[in-house]
Amino acid sequence: MSYQGGPAPGNGNPNANASGYWTGHGHGPPNPYGTHDPRVHQGVSNGAHPQYPASSSHSHGGGQPQYWNQNQNQNGQEQYINPNYTNHHTSSYAPAPPQQQYQPSPASSTPQYISPAQLLQQQPPAQSRIPQQYQRTPELSNGRNILDPVYINPPRMAAASSDPIHDKAMLLISLAEEYFESAHNLAPSVVFSMTDADVHAYEKLVATGLGCLDTALKNVRLPPRLEANIRLRYAGVLFEETNNNMEGETALSKGIALCERNHYYDLKYAMQFLLAQFMAKKNPKASMKALDGHVSESEAYQHYPWVYVFRLLRASHSLDSGIAIENHAAINNLNAVTELAERQGDHAIHLTASLMKAIAYMKRTGPESMENIQASIAAAWRYQTESSCRIPQLIGLTHILAVACSIRQGNSKAMIEDLKKMQVMMDDALKNPEWSTTSDVITIPIKRTPKSSQIVSSETRMVLGIGEDGGDNLMMRFLNKKDTYSITYLLSGMVLLHKNSADQKGFKFLKAGLDLLETDTRAPKKPPGLLPDLISQRQWRGEILCYFRVYMAFCSAGLGDWPGTKRYIDDLRATARSFNILPTGALEFLAMYLTGVYHQGMGDLDLALNIFQEAKFALPAAKSSITTSADQLHRDISLLAALNTLWILQDSARQDSSMNTTLIEKLRPFCETHPSRDIQTAFNLVVATVPTNPPAQMYVIKNYLRAALGGASATANTQFLCITLNVMCSRFFSNVVGDQAEKSAMAASTQATNSGNVLWRSVADGMLAQCYEVQGKKELAQETLQQAQYFAQKAAPGSSSTA
């Protein structure tokens, strides 16, 4: 969860219909303050290449420069930016009447548009001017409509005005909102097609709407508060739809000065909030410094709702930076929020900040981070019995973070317990109408203070609004119910991956979540919204689909189903191409490692070695510090690649005891004290089975096997239990007569059956057959040997391994 403000209420939220509010469509209306989905942390970098390059034929008249400049977030995801309303010069946009910039040619099949110069003579564009395939039943505005009852009566009831200037302003504003609404109605269809013509039509609608607002600001003498609202709306659309930062910052700077002259504290804070987000695009440090100043000012005047807003935004920017020192700054700001919320009795804010602290600590490494995560989650539970804190989205996030914490800790018992609680909560949430299946908007209640009337109004409702109960509401965005449900399926599959035995329960959860997400992603009808937001949402879903396929590939590899493993690896790559997901970060390392595992399982040892010994899997210096969870993940996958390399090198043609010793000593400082018990177990198994120079003493081998057995039991890892028992049987009871030897062989066979892995079932039954042979049980030996040979054929490369 990162905080960038939130769109206005009214998206199925019962607390969001106070007088003077605008309401949006189901998926969440656009936010002129630049709200973004917490699924995508937007760390902007300049010069990103376009994801959806526009045709050169889309230049809009008169040699006006056009470009595609897309923001790329820290996860490698690209975000759509509308190029049609950009300014390469210091002058602001004001389409000249003679140029007719947005008039299409007569042969064009796109909607008809008018230039702002014609707006005072023509009627608002009719709905029928939108192409038939994009027409929708007229609904409430999907933008931050500035046609507020504060300024005019409802359009159908407006009396003839005696002020023509006021009429002109209202006409321009009305037309701008009509264009924005038409663009947002068009956006869902554009996301699926992304053709040049459709993108061009969307851009022209937004650009014409901006032109209307720009014309109102430059050509009409406006009342101060109306001018401030128009500047805020104008800058908000520039922030969301274009990369014209200079124009947006200029509009906000003028607006802030106007608000200070007229003591519009609510709008001034709102503009400072948006200006900080503009600044974060090109200079995050300057943005954070400005936010620190806003925090100090709002604290001095005891404007506590805005203290929450500025500190939460400051914390989000710090977390998005990925810098360790900024992570510390984020936690300091969140601690300040929780302390202030405790004093003010804003327990829902306390809950929100506690969850954000848990996320911040999850980005850290080390044993203290785990303690801090658990403490933050415990703090989040503190007030969840209160009515103000019964926010289903935040309760769901608390359960999700609890499961993630248990997975990171490796506590199998806690994982199962937390998983069951999460599943019960999500099943109950299906019946809860307060959590929409399409909208991602949530409202966090804040107690209203005597000063709230000056700093919170219906005009700041995209960040701070007024609820039906008269209290203030902090607007945020989180996953909708369907997307959250898909995340819980993914977590369920991950938790049960260790125990993905022959019934494949973990795989079934992954398959169900994959089907749910794919069905919803392919759904033809989507609620209206901003094109950048819809593209960002689609990109996020593409990444989650990739992770589903990664873990399904791991499930297949654990069963020895190599054709299935290959199928899911291919699906992973096809999904990444389909959603334009860049091969970077965790997905890249996981895909590479899985590919190496597949080739190792198929017997292509040379190719597997080439992959595992790639430079990307090179281990760092033993004393190098790991400060972020992303670095930890990279190093852990590199450790697994090195362990796979060691086992491959035991092939008779490659075996070198001295090299084995060198590699083991290189891995020892990383693995022996690793926070993951599973990595410790894997290392102990390798050391117990790989010959070294000088050879290891028998008591040393026994100690490593004992440690491996303890680690496998602690994490309930059926694969490691299977391997450890089979290694112990082979080491200590091969060709031994006696009940203990037979019990050991039978235990190894039973555990291999539980693992569902056909290769280890073949190995275990082969040793059991040998044990029966030594014991003189010929018939049992023959029967068991035939079973071992059957599983060996199933495990052979190119065969189907479904038992």
PDB file of C-alpha atoms in Angstrom, residues 200-375:
ATOM      1  CA  HIS A 200      -5.638   9.087 -30.881  1.00  0.00           C
ATOM      2  CA  ALA A 201      -9.363   9.545 -30.171  1.00  0.00           C
ATOM      3  CA  TYR A 202      -8.773   9.343 -26.407  1.00  0.00           C
ATOM      4  CA  GLU A 203      -5.915  11.837 -26.574  1.00  0.00           C
ATOM      5  CA  LYS A 204      -7.939  14.334 -28.548  1.00  0.00           C
ATOM      6  CA  LEU A 205     -10.822  14.226 -26.092  1.00  0.00           C
ATOM      7  CA  VAL A 206      -8.538  14.889 -23.123  1.00  0.00           C
ATOM      8  CA  ALA A 207      -6.567  17.557 -24.967  1.00  0.00           C
ATOM      9  CA  THR A 208      -9.742  19.380 -26.005  1.00  0.00           C
ATOM     10  CA  GLY A 209     -11.028  19.285 -22.427  1.00  0.00           C
ATOM     11  CA  LEU A 210      -7.757  20.784 -21.231  1.00  0.00           C
ATOM     12  CA  GLY A 211      -8.081  23.427 -23.898  1.00  0.00           C
ATOM     13  CA  CYS A 212     -11.486  24.383 -22.496  1.00  0.00           C
ATOM     14  CA  LEU A 213     -10.082  24.878 -19.014  1.00  0.00           C
ATOM     15  CA  ASP A 214      -7.086  26.762 -20.365  1.00  0.00           C
ATOM     16  CA  THR A 215      -9.371  29.074 -22.333  1.00  0.00           C
ATOM     17  CA  ALA A 216     -11.462  29.742 -19.220  1.00  0.00           C
ATOM     18  CA  LEU A 217      -8.350  30.657 -17.247  1.00  0.00           C
ATOM     19  CA  LYS A 218      -6.939  32.977 -19.915  1.00  0.00           C
ATOM     20  CA  ASN A 219      -9.978  34.539 -21.530  1.00  0.00           C
ATOM     21  CA  VAL A 220     -12.575  34.794 -18.753  1.00  0.00           C
ATOM     22  CA  ARG A 221     -12.445  36.907 -15.615  1.00  0.00           C
ATOM     23  CA  LEU A 222     -13.230  34.389 -12.903  1.00  0.00           C
ATOM     24  CA  PRO A 223     -14.165  34.658  -9.227  1.00  0.00           C
ATOM     25  CA  PRO A 224     -11.084  33.786  -7.128  1.00  0.00           C
ATOM     26  CA  ARG A 225     -12.360  30.511  -5.695  1.00  0.00           C
ATOM     27  CA  LEU A 226     -13.639  29.283  -9.038  1.00  0.00           C
ATOM     28  CA  GLU A 227     -10.313  30.179 -10.628  1.00  0.00           C
ATOM     29  CA  ALA A 228      -8.486  28.247  -7.910  1.00  0.00           C
ATOM     30  CA  ASN A 229     -10.675  25.184  -8.510  1.00  0.00           C
ATOM     31  CA  ILE A 230     -10.132  25.363 -12.268  1.00  0.00           C
ATOM     32  CA  ARG A 231      -6.361  25.622 -11.780  1.00  0.00           C
ATOM     33  CA  LEU A 232      -6.450  22.614  -9.495  1.00  0.00           C
ATOM     34  CA  ARG A 233      -8.482  20.592 -11.962  1.00  0.00           C
ATOM     35  CA  TYR A 234      -6.329  21.712 -14.894  1.00  0.00           C
ATOM     36  CA  ALA A 235      -3.096  20.758 -13.133  1.00  0.00           C
ATOM     37  CA  GLY A 236      -4.581  17.466 -11.964  1.00  0.00           C
ATOM     38  CA  VAL A 237      -5.431  16.371 -15.503  1.00  0.00           C
ATOM     39  CA  LEU A 238      -1.973  17.454 -16.687  1.00  0.00           C
ATOM     40  CA  PHE A 239      -0.446  15.297 -13.961  1.00  0.00           C
ATOM     41  CA  GLU A 240      -2.530  12.236 -14.765  1.00  0.00           C
ATOM     42  CA  GLU A 241      -2.690  12.367 -18.528  1.00  0.00           C
ATOM     43  CA  THR A 242       0.474  14.150 -19.728  1.00  0.00           C
ATOM     44  CA  ASN A 243       4.124  14.681 -18.950  1.00  0.00           C
ATOM     45  CA  ASN A 244       3.817  18.451 -19.087  1.00  0.00           C
ATOM     46  CA  ASN A 245       5.260  19.052 -15.640  1.00  0.00           C
ATOM     47  CA  MET A 246       6.283  22.642 -16.225  1.00  0.00           C
ATOM     48  CA  GLU A 247       2.782  23.742 -17.211  1.00  0.00           C
ATOM     49  CA  GLY A 248       1.250  21.907 -14.266  1.00  0.00           C
ATOM     50  CA  GLU A 249       3.696  23.363 -11.760  1.00  0.00           C
ATOM     51  CA  THR A 250       3.134  26.859 -13.143  1.00  0.00           C
ATOM     52  CA  ALA A 251      -0.636  26.525 -12.805  1.00  0.00           C
ATOM     53  CA  LEU A 252      -0.283  25.274  -9.223  1.00  0.00           C
ATOM     54  CA  SER A 253       2.192  27.993  -8.233  1.00  0.00           C
ATOM     55  CA  LYS A 254      -0.244  30.648  -9.420  1.00  0.00           C
ATOM     56  CA  GLY A 255      -3.080  28.830  -7.695  1.00  0.00           C
ATOM     57  CA  ILE A 256      -1.217  28.619  -4.368  1.00  0.00           C
ATOM     58  CA  ALA A 257      -0.496  32.352  -4.489  1.00  0.00           C
ATOM     59  CA  LEU A 258      -4.177  32.998  -5.234  1.00  0.00           C
ATOM     60  CA  CYS A 259      -5.260  30.800  -2.318  1.00  0.00           C
ATOM     61  CA  GLU A 260      -2.898  32.542   0.080  1.00  0.00           C
ATOM     62  CA  ARG A 261      -4.245  35.972  -0.891  1.00  0.00           C
ATOM     63  CA  ASN A 262      -7.808  34.810  -0.327  1.00  0.00           C
ATOM     64  CA  HIS A 263      -7.169  32.502   2.646  1.00  0.00           C
ATOM     65  CA  TYR A 264      -8.377  29.354   0.850  1.00  0.00           C
ATOM     66  CA  TYR A 265      -6.489  26.993   3.137  1.00  0.00           C
ATOM     67  CA  ASP A 266      -8.235  23.870   1.920  1.00  0.00           C
ATOM     68  CA  LEU A 267      -7.395  24.465  -1.731  1.00  0.00           C
ATOM     69  CA  LYS A 268      -3.886  25.653  -0.875  1.00  0.00           C
ATOM     70  CA  TYR A 269      -3.108  22.386   0.903  1.00  0.00           C
ATOM     71  CA  ALA A 270      -4.607  20.428  -1.974  1.00  0.00           C
ATOM     72  CA  MET A 271      -2.422  22.280  -4.475  1.00  0.00           C
ATOM     73  CA  GLN A 272       0.681  21.765  -2.344  1.00  0.00           C
ATOM     74  CA  PHE A 273      -0.133  18.060  -2.252  1.00  0.00           C
ATOM     75  CA  LEU A 274      -0.367  17.884  -6.044  1.00  0.00           C
ATOM     76  CA  LEU A 275       2.695  20.076  -6.560  1.00  0.00           C
ATOM     77  CA  ALA A 276       4.739  17.681  -4.407  1.00  0.00           C
ATOM     78  CA  GLN A 277       3.721  14.865  -6.709  1.00  0.00           C
ATOM     79  CA  PHE A 278       4.737  16.860  -9.770  1.00  0.00           C
ATOM     80  CA  MET A 279       8.106  17.520  -8.149  1.00  0.00           C
ATOM     81  CA  ALA A 280       8.560  13.833  -7.326  1.00  0.00           C
ATOM     82  CA  LYS A 281       8.558  13.015 -11.043  1.00  0.00           C
ATOM     83  CA  LYS A 282      11.780  14.888 -11.754  1.00  0.00           C
ATOM     84  CA  ASN A 283      13.349  15.477  -8.333  1.00  0.00           C
ATOM     85  CA  PRO A 284      12.123  13.163  -5.556  1.00  0.00           C
ATOM     86  CA  LYS A 285      14.459  14.706  -2.984  1.00  0.00           C
ATOM     87  CA  ALA A 286      13.049  18.177  -3.601  1.00  0.00           C
ATOM     88  CA  SER A 287       9.550  16.774  -3.276  1.00  0.00           C
ATOM     89  CA  MET A 288      10.361  15.148   0.061  1.00  0.00           C
ATOM     90  CA  LYS A 289      11.937  18.360   1.335  1.00  0.00           C
ATOM     91  CA  ALA A 290       8.856  20.333   0.304  1.00  0.00           C
ATOM     92  CA  LEU A 291       6.616  17.807   2.057  1.00  0.00           C
ATOM     93  CA  ASP A 292       8.665  18.151   5.235  1.00  0.00           C
ATOM     94  CA  GLY A 293       7.958  21.878   5.086  1.00  0.00           C
ATOM     95  CA  HIS A 294       4.235  21.300   4.555  1.00  0.00           C
ATOM     96  CA  VAL A 295       4.192  18.935   7.528  1.00  0.00           C
ATOM     97  CA  SER A 296       5.791  21.561   9.747  1.00  0.00           C
ATOM     98  CA  GLU A 297       3.321  24.230   8.604  1.00  0.00           C
ATOM     99  CA  SER A 298       0.225  22.084   9.061  1.00  0.00           C
ATOM    100  CA  GLU A 299       1.442  20.929  12.482  1.00  0.00           C
ATOM    101  CA  ALA A 300       2.037  24.521  13.564  1.00  0.00           C
ATOM    102  CA  TYR A 301      -1.545  25.449  12.676  1.00  0.00           C
ATOM    103  CA  GLN A 302      -2.883  22.164  14.114  1.00  0.00           C
ATOM    104  CA  HIS A 303      -4.384  21.185  10.774  1.00  0.00           C
ATOM    105  CA  TYR A 304      -4.065  17.522  11.660  1.00  0.00           C
ATOM    106  CA  PRO A 305      -5.916  15.943   8.712  1.00  0.00           C
ATOM    107  CA  TRP A 306      -3.359  17.472   6.363  1.00  0.00           C
ATOM    108  CA  VAL A 307      -0.532  16.397   8.664  1.00  0.00           C
ATOM    109  CA  TYR A 308      -1.708  12.833   8.045  1.00  0.00           C
ATOM    110  CA  VAL A 309      -1.908  13.453   4.307  1.00  0.00           C
ATOM    111  CA  PHE A 310       1.540  14.993   3.926  1.00  0.00           C
ATOM    112  CA  ARG A 311       3.269  12.461   6.164  1.00  0.00           C
ATOM    113  CA  LEU A 312       1.669   9.506   4.403  1.00  0.00           C
ATOM    114  CA  LEU A 313       2.678  10.905   1.008  1.00  0.00           C
ATOM    115  CA  ARG A 314       6.182  11.560   2.309  1.00  0.00           C
ATOM    116  CA  ALA A 315       6.416   7.969   3.537  1.00  0.00           C
ATOM    117  CA  SER A 316       5.177   6.614   0.194  1.00  0.00           C
ATOM    118  CA  HIS A 317       7.768   8.598  -1.760  1.00  0.00           C
ATOM    119  CA  SER A 318      10.483   7.335   0.573  1.00  0.00           C
ATOM    120  CA  LEU A 319       9.410   3.717   0.152  1.00  0.00           C
ATOM    121  CA  ASP A 320       9.199   4.101  -3.628  1.00  0.00           C
ATOM    122  CA  SER A 321      12.811   5.300  -3.756  1.00  0.00           C
ATOM    123  CA  GLY A 322      14.145   1.888  -2.665  1.00  0.00           C
ATOM    124  CA  ILE A 323      16.954   3.565  -0.710  1.00  0.00           C
ATOM    125  CA  ALA A 324      17.700   2.175   2.747  1.00  0.00           C
ATOM    126  CA  ILE A 325      18.032   5.567   4.432  1.00  0.00           C
ATOM    127  CA  GLU A 326      14.707   6.642   2.927  1.00  0.00           C
ATOM    128  CA  ASN A 327      13.101   3.493   4.277  1.00  0.00           C
ATOM    129  CA  HIS A 328      14.150   4.713   7.711  1.00  0.00           C
ATOM    130  CA  ALA A 329      12.676   8.158   6.955  1.00  0.00           C
ATOM    131  CA  ALA A 330       9.404   6.531   5.884  1.00  0.00           C
ATOM    132  CA  ILE A 331       9.174   4.602   9.139  1.00  0.00           C
ATOM    133  CA  ASN A 332       9.852   7.795  11.126  1.00  0.00           C
ATOM    134  CA  ASN A 333       6.984   9.552   9.349  1.00  0.00           C
ATOM    135  CA  LEU A 334       4.661   6.599   9.885  1.00  0.00           C
ATOM    136  CA  ASN A 335       5.594   6.487  13.569  1.00  0.00           C
ATOM    137  CA  ALA A 336       4.704  10.171  13.796  1.00  0.00           C
ATOM    138  CA  VAL A 337       1.336   9.443  12.156  1.00  0.00           C
ATOM    139  CA  THR A 338       0.522   6.628  14.586  1.00  0.00           C
ATOM    140  CA  GLU A 339       1.470   8.787  17.569  1.00  0.00           C
ATOM    141  CA  LEU A 340      -0.654  11.716  16.368  1.00  0.00           C
ATOM    142  CA  ALA A 341      -3.567   9.415  15.509  1.00  0.00           C
ATOM    143  CA  GLU A 342      -3.356   7.899  18.983  1.00  0.00           C
ATOM    144  CA  ARG A 343      -3.553  11.332  20.597  1.00  0.00           C
ATOM    145  CA  GLN A 344      -6.396  12.488  18.364  1.00  0.00           C
ATOM    146  CA  GLY A 345      -8.366   9.263  18.637  1.00  0.00           C
ATOM    147  CA  ASP A 346      -8.162   8.628  14.880  1.00  0.00           C
ATOM    148  CA  HIS A 347      -7.846   4.886  15.244  1.00  0.00           C
ATOM    149  CA  ALA A 348      -8.534   4.124  11.565  1.00  0.00           C
ATOM    150  CA  ILE A 349      -5.522   6.289  10.651  1.00  0.00           C
ATOM    151  CA  HIS A 350      -3.515   4.403  13.283  1.00  0.00           C
ATOM    152  CA  LEU A 351      -4.532   1.139  11.605  1.00  0.00           C
ATOM    153  CA  THR A 352      -3.566   2.427   8.151  1.00  0.00           C
ATOM    154  CA  ALA A 353      -0.173   3.726   9.240  1.00  0.00           C
ATOM    155  CA  SER A 354       0.580   0.489  11.121  1.00  0.00           C
ATOM    156  CA  LEU A 355      -0.047  -1.553   7.976  1.00  0.00           C
ATOM    157  CA  MET A 356       2.185   0.762   5.963  1.00  0.00           C
ATOM    158  CA  LYS A 357       4.891   0.300   8.613  1.00  0.00           C
ATOM    159  CA  ALA A 358       4.613  -3.466   8.243  1.00  0.00           C
ATOM    160  CA  ILE A 359       5.134  -3.093   4.492  1.00  0.00           C
ATOM    161  CA  ALA A 360       8.109  -0.796   5.080  1.00  0.00           C
ATOM    162  CA  TYR A 361       9.737  -3.305   7.423  1.00  0.00           C
ATOM    163  CA  MET A 362       9.138  -6.084   4.887  1.00  0.00           C
ATOM    164  CA  LYS A 363      11.463  -4.217   2.546  1.00  0.00           C
ATOM    165  CA  ARG A 364      14.234  -4.647   5.103  1.00  0.00           C
ATOM    166  CA  THR A 365      16.326  -7.674   5.983  1.00  0.00           C
ATOM    167  CA  GLY A 366      17.678  -9.044   9.217  1.00  0.00           C
ATOM    168  CA  PRO A 367      16.119 -10.619  12.313  1.00  0.00           C
ATOM    169  CA  GLU A 368      15.028  -7.261  13.765  1.00  0.00           C
ATOM    170  CA  SER A 369      12.895  -6.573  10.694  1.00  0.00           C
ATOM    171  CA  MET A 370      10.812  -9.687  11.403  1.00  0.00           C
ATOM    172  CA  GLU A 371      10.166  -8.524  14.961  1.00  0.00           C
ATOM    173  CA  ASN A 372       9.141  -5.090  13.706  1.00  0.00           C
ATOM    174  CA  ILE A 373       6.790  -6.598  11.104  1.00  0.00           C
ATOM    175  CA  GLN A 374       5.078  -8.672  13.761  1.00  0.00           C
ATOM    176  CA  ALA A 375       4.826  -5.652  16.084  1.00  0.00           C
TER     177      ALA A 375
END
